[in-house]
CSV table of C-alpha atoms in Angstrom, one decimal:
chain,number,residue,atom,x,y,z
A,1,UNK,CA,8.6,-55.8,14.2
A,2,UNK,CA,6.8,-59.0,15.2
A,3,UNK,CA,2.6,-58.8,14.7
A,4,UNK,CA,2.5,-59.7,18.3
A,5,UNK,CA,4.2,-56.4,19.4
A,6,UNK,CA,3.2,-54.3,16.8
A,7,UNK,CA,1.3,-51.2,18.5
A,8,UNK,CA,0.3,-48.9,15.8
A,9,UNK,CA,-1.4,-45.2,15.3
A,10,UNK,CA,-4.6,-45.7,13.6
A,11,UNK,CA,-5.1,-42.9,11.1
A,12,UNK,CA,-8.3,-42.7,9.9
A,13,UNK,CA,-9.5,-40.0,6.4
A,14,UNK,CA,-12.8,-38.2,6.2
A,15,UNK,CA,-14.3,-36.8,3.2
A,16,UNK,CA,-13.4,-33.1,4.3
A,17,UNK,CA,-10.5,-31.7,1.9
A,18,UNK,CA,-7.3,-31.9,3.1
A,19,UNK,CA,-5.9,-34.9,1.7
A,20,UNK,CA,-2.6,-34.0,1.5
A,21,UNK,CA,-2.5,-33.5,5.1
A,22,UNK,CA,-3.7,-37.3,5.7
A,23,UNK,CA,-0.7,-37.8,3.3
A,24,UNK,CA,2.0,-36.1,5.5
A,25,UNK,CA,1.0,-37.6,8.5
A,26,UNK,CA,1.3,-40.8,6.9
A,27,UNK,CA,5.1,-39.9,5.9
A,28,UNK,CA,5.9,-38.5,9.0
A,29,UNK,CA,4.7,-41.4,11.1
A,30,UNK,CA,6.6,-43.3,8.9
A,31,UNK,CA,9.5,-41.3,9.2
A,32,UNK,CA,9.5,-42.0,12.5
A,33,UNK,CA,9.0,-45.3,12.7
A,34,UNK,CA,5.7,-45.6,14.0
A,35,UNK,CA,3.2,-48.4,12.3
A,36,UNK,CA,0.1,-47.1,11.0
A,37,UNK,CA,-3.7,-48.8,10.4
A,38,UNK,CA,-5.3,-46.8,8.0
A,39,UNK,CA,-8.6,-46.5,7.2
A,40,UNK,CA,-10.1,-44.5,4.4
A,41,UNK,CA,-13.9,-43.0,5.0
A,42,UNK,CA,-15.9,-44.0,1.6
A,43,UNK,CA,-16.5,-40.0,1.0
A,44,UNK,CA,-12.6,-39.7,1.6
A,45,UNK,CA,-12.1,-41.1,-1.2
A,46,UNK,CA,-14.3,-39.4,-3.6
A,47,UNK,CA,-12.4,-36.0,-2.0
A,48,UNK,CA,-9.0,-38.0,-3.0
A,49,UNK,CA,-10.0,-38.6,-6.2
A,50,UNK,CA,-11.4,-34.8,-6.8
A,51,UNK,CA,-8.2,-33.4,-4.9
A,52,UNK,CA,-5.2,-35.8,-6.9
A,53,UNK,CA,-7.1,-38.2,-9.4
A,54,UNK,CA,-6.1,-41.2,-7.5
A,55,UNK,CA,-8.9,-43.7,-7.1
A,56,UNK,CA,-8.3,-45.9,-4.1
A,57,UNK,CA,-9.0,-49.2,-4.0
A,58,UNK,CA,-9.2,-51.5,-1.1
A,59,UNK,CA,-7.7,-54.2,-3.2
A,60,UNK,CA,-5.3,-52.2,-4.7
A,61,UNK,CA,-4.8,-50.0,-1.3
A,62,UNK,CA,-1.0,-50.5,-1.5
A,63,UNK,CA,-0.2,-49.5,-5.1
A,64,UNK,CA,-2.7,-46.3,-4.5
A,65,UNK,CA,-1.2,-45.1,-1.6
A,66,UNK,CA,2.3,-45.0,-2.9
A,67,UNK,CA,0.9,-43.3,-5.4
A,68,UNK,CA,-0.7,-41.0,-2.9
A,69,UNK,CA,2.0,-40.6,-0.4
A,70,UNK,CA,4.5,-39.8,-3.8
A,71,UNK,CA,2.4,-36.5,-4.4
A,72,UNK,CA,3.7,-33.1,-3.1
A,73,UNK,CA,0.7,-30.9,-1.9
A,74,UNK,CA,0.8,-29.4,-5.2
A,75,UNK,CA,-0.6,-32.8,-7.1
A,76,UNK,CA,3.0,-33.2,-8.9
A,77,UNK,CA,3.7,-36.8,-8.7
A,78,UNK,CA,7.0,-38.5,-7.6
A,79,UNK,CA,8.2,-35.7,-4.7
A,80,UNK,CA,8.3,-38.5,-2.0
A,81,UNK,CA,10.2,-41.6,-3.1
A,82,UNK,CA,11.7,-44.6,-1.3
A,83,UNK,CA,8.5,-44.7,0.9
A,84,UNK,CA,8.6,-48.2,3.0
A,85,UNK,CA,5.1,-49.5,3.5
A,86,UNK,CA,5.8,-52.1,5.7
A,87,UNK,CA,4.5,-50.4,8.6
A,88,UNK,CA,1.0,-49.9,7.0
A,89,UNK,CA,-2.3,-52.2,7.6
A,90,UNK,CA,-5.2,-51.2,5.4
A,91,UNK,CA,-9.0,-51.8,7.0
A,92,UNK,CA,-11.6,-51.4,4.7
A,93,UNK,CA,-13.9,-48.6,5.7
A,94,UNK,CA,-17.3,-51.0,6.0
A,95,UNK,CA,-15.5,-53.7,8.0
A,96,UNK,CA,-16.9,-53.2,11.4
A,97,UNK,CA,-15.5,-56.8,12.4
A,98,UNK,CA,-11.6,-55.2,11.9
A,99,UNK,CA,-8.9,-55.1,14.6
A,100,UNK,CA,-9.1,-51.7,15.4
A,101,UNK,CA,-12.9,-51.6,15.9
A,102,UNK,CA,-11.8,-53.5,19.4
A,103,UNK,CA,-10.6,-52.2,22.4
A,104,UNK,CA,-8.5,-55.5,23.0
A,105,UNK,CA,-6.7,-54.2,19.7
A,106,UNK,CA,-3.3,-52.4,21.1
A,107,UNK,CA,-2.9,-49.8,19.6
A,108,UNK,CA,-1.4,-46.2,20.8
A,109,UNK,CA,-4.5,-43.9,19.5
A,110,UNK,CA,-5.8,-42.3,16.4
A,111,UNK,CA,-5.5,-39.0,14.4
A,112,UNK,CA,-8.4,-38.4,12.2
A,113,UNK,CA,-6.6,-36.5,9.0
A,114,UNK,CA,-8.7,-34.5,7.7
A,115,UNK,CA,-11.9,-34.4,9.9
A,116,UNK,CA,-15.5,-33.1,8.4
A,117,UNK,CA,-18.0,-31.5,10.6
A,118,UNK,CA,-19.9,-34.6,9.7
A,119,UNK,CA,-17.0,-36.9,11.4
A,120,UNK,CA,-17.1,-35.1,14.0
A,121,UNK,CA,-20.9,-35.0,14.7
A,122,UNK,CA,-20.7,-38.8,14.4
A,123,UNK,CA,-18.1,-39.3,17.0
A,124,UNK,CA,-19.7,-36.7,19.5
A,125,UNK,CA,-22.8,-38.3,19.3
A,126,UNK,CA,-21.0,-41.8,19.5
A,127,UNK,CA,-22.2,-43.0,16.6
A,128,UNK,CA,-20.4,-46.1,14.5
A,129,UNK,CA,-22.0,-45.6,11.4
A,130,UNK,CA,-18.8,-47.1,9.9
A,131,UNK,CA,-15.7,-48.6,10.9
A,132,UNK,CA,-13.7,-44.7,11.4
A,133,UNK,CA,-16.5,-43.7,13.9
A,134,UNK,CA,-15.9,-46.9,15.4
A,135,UNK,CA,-12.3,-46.6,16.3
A,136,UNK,CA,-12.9,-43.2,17.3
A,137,UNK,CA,-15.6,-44.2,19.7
A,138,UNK,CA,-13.0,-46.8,20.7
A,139,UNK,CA,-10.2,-44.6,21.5
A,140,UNK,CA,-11.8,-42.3,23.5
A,141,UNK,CA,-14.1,-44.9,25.9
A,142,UNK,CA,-10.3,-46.5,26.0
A,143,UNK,CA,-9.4,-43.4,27.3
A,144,UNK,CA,-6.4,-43.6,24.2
A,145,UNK,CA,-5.0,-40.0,22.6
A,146,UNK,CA,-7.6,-38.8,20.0
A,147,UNK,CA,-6.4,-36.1,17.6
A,148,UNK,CA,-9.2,-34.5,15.9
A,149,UNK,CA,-8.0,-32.5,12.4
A,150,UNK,CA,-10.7,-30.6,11.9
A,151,UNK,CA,-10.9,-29.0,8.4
A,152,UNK,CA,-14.0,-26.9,8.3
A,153,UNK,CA,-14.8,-23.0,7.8
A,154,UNK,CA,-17.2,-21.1,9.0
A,155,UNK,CA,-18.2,-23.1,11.9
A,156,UNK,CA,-21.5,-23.8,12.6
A,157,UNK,CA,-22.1,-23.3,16.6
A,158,UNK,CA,-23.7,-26.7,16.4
A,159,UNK,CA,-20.3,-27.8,15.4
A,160,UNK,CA,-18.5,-25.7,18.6
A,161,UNK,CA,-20.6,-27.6,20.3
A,162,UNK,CA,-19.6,-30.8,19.2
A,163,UNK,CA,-15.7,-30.2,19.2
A,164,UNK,CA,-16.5,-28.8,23.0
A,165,UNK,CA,-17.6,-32.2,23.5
A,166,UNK,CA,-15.0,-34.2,21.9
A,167,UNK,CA,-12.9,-32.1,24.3
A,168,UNK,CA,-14.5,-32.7,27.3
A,169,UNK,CA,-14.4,-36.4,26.5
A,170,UNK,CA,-10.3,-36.2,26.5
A,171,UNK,CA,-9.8,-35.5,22.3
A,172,UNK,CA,-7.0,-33.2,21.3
A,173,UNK,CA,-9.4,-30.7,18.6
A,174,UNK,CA,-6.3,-29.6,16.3
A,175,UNK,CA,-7.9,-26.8,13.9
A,176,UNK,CA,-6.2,-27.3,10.3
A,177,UNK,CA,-5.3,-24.1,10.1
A,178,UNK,CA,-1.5,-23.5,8.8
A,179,UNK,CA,1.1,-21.1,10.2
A,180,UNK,CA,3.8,-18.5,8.6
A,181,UNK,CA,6.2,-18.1,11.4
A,182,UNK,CA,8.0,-21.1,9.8
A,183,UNK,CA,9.1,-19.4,7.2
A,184,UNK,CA,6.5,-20.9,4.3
A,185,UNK,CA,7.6,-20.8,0.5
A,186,UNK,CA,5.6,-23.3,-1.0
A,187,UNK,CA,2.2,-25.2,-0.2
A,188,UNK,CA,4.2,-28.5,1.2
A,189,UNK,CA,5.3,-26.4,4.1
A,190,UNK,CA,2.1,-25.0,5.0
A,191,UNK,CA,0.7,-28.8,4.8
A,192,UNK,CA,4.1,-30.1,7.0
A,193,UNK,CA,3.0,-27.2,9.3
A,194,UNK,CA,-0.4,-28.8,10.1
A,195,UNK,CA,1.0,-32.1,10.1
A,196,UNK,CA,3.5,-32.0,12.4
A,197,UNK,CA,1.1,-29.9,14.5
A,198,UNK,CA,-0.5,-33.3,14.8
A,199,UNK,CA,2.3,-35.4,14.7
A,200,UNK,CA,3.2,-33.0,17.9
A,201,UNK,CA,-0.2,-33.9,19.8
A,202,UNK,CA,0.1,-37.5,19.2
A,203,UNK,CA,3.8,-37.1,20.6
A,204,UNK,CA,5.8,-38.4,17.9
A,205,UNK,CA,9.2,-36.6,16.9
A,206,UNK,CA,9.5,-35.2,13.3
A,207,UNK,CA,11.7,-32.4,11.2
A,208,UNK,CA,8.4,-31.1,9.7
A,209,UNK,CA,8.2,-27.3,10.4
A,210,UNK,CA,10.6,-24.7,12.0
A,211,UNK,CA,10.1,-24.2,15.7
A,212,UNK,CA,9.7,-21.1,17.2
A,213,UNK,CA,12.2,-20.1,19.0
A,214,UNK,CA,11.7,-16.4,20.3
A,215,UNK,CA,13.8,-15.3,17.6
A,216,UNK,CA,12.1,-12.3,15.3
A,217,UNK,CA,12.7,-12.9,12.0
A,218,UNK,CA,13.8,-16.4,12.3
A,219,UNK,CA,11.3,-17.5,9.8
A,220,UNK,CA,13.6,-15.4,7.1
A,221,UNK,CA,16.8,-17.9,7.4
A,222,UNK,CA,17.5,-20.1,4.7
A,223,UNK,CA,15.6,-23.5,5.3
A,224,UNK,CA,15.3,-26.9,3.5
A,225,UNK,CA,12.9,-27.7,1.4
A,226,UNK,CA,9.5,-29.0,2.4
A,227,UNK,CA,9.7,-27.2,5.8
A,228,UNK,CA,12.5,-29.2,7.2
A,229,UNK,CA,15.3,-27.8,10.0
C-alpha cells in the first residue's frame, strides 16, 4: 500500500478503562486489512499502565504496542503473536500540527476505544484541547463515521446529554457494554464482543463474536477460542 493511497481508520484511546478493548480493535482492524492512525490520550496511558504495566512511549510506540496488542484481556502476555504493524502510524497525543488533525487528511473515520465521559464532553462541546478531540471534531464537521465507545457507569444526565448530542451530530454512541448470547467462557470474548460491535459500526468484517441467529441455545455449541465462528 502506497502513502498516497493509504486511507486509514484513526483510532484514538482515552483514559477511561477499557484498554483491552482499544487493543482488539487494533487486531481486528488489522485482521482485516484496514490501516490504522493511532493516537493515545496522555491519561490513556496512565489507565494502560495501571490496567497491563506497559508504559507507552511515543518513541518507543512500536515496541509498546506489540507488547500491548500481544496481551489477552486477562494481562497474560504473548496470546496474539505474528502481529504485522505495518498498517500502523503513531501521532503523538500533543501534536496538533499531525495529519489527522486536517480535514484534507483522507481518512475513512475514527472509533474512540475506550471513550471517558470527559472525551466525550470535550468533543460535544467541540473542544480540541488535544490532538484526539481534534480528529474527532474533524470527523464529524467532515461529516466522516464517528464511533463513540463509551465506557462509563452510572451516567450522569449531563453526560445523556452530551452523547444525545454527539448523536444528533451524525456519531454512532456504542455503550461498552458486553453480551452473553455468544456463548462467553472467558474475558477475551466478552472484550471481542464489544469490539467487533464497533468493528460492526465502522463496517469492517471480522470473526470476533458469534452472531445471533434466531437459534435458542446457540450460544451453547462448541466455539473457538477467543470468541471466533
Amino acid at each position: 500500500m502506497t502513502e498516497g493511497k493509504r486511507t486509514p481508520w484513526v483510532v484514538g484511546v482515552s483514559g477511561a478503562s477499557g484498554t483491552p478493548y482499544a487493543a482488539a480493535v487494533i487486531r481486528g482492524l488489522l485482521a482485516a486489512g484496514e490501516g490504522v492512525d493511532l493516537v493515545v490520550s496522555r491519561a490513556s496511558r496512565l489507565t494502560l499502565l495501571d490496567e497491563t504495566g506497559i508504559a507507552f512511549r511515543d518513541a518507543h510506540w512500536r515496541n509498546d504496542l506489540a507488547e500491548w496488542l500481544g496481551r489477552g484481556a486477562d494481562g497474560k502476555p504473548g496470546t496474539f503473536t505474528g502481529l504485522d504493524l505495518d498498517g500502523v502510524r503513531h501521532w503523538a497525543a500533543g501534536d496538533l500540527a499531525a495529519g489527522p488533525s486536517s480535514g484534507s487528511y483522507p481518512v475513512k473515520g475514527m472509533l474512540i476505544v475506550p471513550a471517558s465521559t470527559a472525551c466525550v464532553a470535550g468533543v460535544a462541546l467541540g473542544l480540541s484541547k488535544d490532538l484526539l478531540q481534534r480528529v474527532a471534531s474533524v470527523t464529524l464537521k467532515e461529516r466522516r463515521r464517528l464511533v463513540v465507545a463509551v465506557r462509563e457507569t452510572p451516567l450522569s444526565g449531563q453526560t445523556l446529554k452530551q452523547l444525545v448530542a454527539l448523536d444528533e451530530a451524525g456519531a454512532i454512541v456504542l455503550p461498552a457494554s458486553p453480551a452473553f448470547y455468544a456463548g462467553a467462557t472467558h474475558i477475551q470474548d466478552l472484550v471481542d464482543f464489544v469490539a467487533g460491535r464497533v468493528l460492526d459500526a465502522a463496517g469492517v468484517p471480522h470473526r470476533l463474536y458469534r452472531r445471533w441467529e434466531g437459534e435458542l441455545g446457540g450460544s451453547r455449541a462448541p466455539q473457538g477460542a477467543g470468541g471466533g465462528d
